[in-house]
Coordinates of C-alpha atoms in Angstrom, one line a residue:
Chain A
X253 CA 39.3 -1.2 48.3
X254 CA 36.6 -2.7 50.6
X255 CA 33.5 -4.1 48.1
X256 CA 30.2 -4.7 49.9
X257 CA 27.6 -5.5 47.4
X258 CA 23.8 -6.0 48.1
X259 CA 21.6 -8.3 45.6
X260 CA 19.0 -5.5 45.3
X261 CA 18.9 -1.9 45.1
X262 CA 15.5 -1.6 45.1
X263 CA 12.6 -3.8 46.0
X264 CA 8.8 -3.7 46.2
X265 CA 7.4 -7.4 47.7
X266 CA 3.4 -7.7 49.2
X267 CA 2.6 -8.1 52.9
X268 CA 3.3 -12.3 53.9
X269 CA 6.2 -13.5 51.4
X270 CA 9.2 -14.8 52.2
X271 CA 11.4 -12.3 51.2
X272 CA 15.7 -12.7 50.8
X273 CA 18.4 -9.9 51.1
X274 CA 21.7 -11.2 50.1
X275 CA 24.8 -9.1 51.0
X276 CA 28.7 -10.3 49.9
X277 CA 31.9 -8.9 50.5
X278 CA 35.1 -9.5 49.3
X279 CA 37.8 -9.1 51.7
X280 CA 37.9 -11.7 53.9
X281 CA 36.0 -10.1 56.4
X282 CA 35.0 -12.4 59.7
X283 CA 32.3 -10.4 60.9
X284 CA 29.5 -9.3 59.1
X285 CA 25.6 -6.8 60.2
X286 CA 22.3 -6.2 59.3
X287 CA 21.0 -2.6 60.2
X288 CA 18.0 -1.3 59.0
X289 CA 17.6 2.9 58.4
X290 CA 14.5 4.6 59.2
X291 CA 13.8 8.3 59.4
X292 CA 14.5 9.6 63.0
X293 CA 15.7 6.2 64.0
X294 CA 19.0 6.4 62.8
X295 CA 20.5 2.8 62.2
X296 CA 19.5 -0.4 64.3
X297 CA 21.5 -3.6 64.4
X298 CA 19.0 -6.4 63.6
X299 CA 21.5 -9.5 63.2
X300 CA 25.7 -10.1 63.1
X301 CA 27.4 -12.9 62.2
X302 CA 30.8 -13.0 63.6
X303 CA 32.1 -15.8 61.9
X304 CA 30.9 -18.4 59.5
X305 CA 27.6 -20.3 60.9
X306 CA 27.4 -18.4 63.7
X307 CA 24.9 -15.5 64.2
X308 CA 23.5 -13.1 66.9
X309 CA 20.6 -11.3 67.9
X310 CA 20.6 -7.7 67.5
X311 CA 18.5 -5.1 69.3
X312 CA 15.8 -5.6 66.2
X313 CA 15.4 -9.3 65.6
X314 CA 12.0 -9.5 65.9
X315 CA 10.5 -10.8 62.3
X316 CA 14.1 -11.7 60.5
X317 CA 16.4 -14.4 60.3
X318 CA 20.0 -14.9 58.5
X319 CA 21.7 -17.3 56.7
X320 CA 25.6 -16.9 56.8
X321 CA 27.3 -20.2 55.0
X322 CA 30.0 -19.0 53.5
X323 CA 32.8 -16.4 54.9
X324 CA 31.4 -14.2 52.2
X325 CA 27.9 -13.9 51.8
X326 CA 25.6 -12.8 54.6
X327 CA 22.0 -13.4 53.8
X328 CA 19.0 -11.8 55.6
X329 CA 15.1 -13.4 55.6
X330 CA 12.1 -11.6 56.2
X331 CA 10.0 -15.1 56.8
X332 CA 6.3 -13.3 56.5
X333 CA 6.9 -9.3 55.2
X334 CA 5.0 -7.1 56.8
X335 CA 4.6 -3.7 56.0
X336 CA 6.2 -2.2 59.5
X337 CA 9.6 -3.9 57.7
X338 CA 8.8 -1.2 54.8
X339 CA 12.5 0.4 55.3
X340 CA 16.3 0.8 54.0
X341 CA 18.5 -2.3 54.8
X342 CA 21.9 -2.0 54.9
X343 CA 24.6 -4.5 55.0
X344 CA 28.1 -4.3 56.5
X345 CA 31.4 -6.1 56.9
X346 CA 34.5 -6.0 59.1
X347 CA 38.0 -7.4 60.0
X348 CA 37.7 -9.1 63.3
X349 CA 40.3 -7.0 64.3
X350 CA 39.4 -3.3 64.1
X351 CA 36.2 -1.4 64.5
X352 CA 35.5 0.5 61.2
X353 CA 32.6 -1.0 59.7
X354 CA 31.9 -1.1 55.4
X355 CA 28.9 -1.2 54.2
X356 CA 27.2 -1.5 51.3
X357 CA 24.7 0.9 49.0
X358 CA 21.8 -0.6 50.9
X359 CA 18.5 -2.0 49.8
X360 CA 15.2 0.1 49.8
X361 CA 12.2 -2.8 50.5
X362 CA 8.6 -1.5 50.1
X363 CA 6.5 -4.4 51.5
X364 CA 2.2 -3.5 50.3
Chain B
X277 CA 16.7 3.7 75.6
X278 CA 19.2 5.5 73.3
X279 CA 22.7 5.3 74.4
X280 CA 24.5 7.6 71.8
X281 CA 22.3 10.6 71.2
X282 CA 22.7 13.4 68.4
X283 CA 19.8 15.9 69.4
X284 CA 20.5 18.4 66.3
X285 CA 18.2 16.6 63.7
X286 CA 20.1 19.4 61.4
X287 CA 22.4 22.3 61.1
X288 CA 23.0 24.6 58.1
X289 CA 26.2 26.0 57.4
X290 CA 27.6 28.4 54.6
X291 CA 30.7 27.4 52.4
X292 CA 33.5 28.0 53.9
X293 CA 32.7 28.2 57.5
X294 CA 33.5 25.6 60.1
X295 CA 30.5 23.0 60.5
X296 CA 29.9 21.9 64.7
X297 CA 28.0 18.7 64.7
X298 CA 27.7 16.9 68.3
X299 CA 26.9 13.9 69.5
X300 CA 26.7 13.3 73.8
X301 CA 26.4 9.3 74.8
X302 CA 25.1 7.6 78.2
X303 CA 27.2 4.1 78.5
X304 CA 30.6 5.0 80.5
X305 CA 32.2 1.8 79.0
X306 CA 32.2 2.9 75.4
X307 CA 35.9 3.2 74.7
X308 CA 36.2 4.1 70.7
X309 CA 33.6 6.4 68.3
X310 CA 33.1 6.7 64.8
X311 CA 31.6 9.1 62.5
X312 CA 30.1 7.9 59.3
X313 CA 29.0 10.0 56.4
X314 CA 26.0 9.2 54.5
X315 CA 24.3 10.5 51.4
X316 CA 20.7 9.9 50.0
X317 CA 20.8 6.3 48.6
X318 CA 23.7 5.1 49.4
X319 CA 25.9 3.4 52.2
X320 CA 27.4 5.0 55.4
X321 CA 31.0 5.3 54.4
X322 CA 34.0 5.9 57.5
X323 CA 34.8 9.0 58.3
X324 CA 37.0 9.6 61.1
X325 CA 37.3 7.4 64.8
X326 CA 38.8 8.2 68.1
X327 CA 39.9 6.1 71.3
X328 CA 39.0 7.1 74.4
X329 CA 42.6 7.1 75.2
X330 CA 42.7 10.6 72.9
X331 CA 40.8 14.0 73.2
X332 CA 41.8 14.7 70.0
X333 CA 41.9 12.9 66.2
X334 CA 42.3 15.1 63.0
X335 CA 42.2 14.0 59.0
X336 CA 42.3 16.6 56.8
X337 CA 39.6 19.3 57.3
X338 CA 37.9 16.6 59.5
X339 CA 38.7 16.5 63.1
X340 CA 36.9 15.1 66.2
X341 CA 37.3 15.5 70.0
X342 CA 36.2 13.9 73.3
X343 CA 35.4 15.1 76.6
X344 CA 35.0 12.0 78.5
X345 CA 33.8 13.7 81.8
X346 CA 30.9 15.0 79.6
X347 CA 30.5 12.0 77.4
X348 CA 30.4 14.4 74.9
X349 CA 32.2 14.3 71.6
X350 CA 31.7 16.3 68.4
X351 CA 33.1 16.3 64.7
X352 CA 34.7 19.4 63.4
X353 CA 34.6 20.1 59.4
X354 CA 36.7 23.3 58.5
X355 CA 36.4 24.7 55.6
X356 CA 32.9 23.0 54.7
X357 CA 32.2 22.7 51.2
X358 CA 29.0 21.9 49.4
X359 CA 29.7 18.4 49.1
X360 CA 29.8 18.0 52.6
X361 CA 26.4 18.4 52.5
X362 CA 24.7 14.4 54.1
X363 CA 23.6 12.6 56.8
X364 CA 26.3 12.3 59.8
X365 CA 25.9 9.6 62.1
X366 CA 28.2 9.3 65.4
X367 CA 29.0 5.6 66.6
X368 CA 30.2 3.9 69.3
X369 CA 31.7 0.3 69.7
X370 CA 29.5 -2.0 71.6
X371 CA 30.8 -5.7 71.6
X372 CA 31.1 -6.8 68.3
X373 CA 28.6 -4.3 67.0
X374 CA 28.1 -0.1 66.8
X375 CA 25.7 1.6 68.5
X376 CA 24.6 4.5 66.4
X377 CA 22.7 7.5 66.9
X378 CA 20.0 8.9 64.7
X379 CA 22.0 11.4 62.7
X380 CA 22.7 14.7 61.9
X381 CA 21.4 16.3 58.4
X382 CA 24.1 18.4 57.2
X383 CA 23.2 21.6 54.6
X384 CA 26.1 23.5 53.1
X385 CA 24.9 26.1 51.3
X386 CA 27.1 28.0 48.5

């Protein structure tokens, strides 16, 4: 069975710090996402990583950054929070190979 | 501008009756769609997928088809149950990523 874990379930940080969202899987999975989940958006790519040190922009980018070091662990950075980024982050692995996407439980950040 | 498009924000169905949630998309190139399943505070989890090479994929009481001249594709749930009750989001592969519309809210009532 698939495990994508996130470091946080929930998380309340203030407007202007540096905030971290870590996300690891453990199956080997090359390519790895960063959506975020707002009401009446649906779900919107912000960053992928489709192998190990190598990252792309999604169609959200704007304000975020990742960190992907190890095949594993898929890290995203919110460099100055701001409350607009107040939202449910979800994380999400897959084998190079097929489409189906797993993610994990997701991380509600409040940013005040 | 939103390529895959779910324009029932909900739909309520009673147990037992055959739940009808659609999903029409813009991009002519998407080849392969997913449904995912979502319930309140948790992850999306895989549902069900079909290639643009079928009209048809079933998986249990799940089953989706595709009308590619109508870019129009919709998931089937017969008999719904209670459970079934969550957010459904429709997907389509884009590149290395999915390209997901806004969801549909699904109520089962008993």
């Amino acid at each position: 069975d698939v495990k994508v874990t996130q470091s946080s379930r929930y998380l309340v940080k203030r407007t202007g710090e540096k905030v971290f969202l870590e996300c690891v899987q453990d199956m080997d999975h090359e390519n790895m996402f960063w959506y975020r989940q707002d009401p009446g958006l649906g779900l919107r790519l912000i960053y992928f990583s489709y192998d190990v040190k190598m990252k792309e922009k999604g169609d959200i980018p704007e304000g975020y950054s990742v960190s992907r070091e190890k095949k594993e662990r898929f890290s995203l950075i919110l460099e100055s929070a701001s409350t607009n980024q107040t939202s449910m982050y979800l994380c999400a692995s897959r084998l190079r190979q097929y489409y189906e996407q797993y993610f994990g439980p997701g991380t509600r950040l409040t940013v005040t | 501008d939103q390529q895959v498009k779910q324009n029932s924000p909900s739909l309520s169905v009673q147990e037992g009756r055959i739940s009808i949630l659609n999903c029409d998309y813009t991009n002519s190139m998407f080849d392969y769609f997913l449904w995912y399943k979502k319930y309140p505070a948790e992850g999306p989890t895989f549902l069900i997928s079909i290639s643009s090479i079928k009209d048809k994929n079933e998986d249990g009481r799940f089953t989706v088809f595709l009308n590619k001249s109508a870019k129009h594709l919709s998931l089937h749930i017969v008999p719904s149950q209670p459970g079934d009750s969550a957010v459904y989001f429709c997907a389509a592969v884009s590149g290395y990523a999915l390209n997901f519309g806004k969801g549909t809210s699904l109520l089962v009532t008993p």
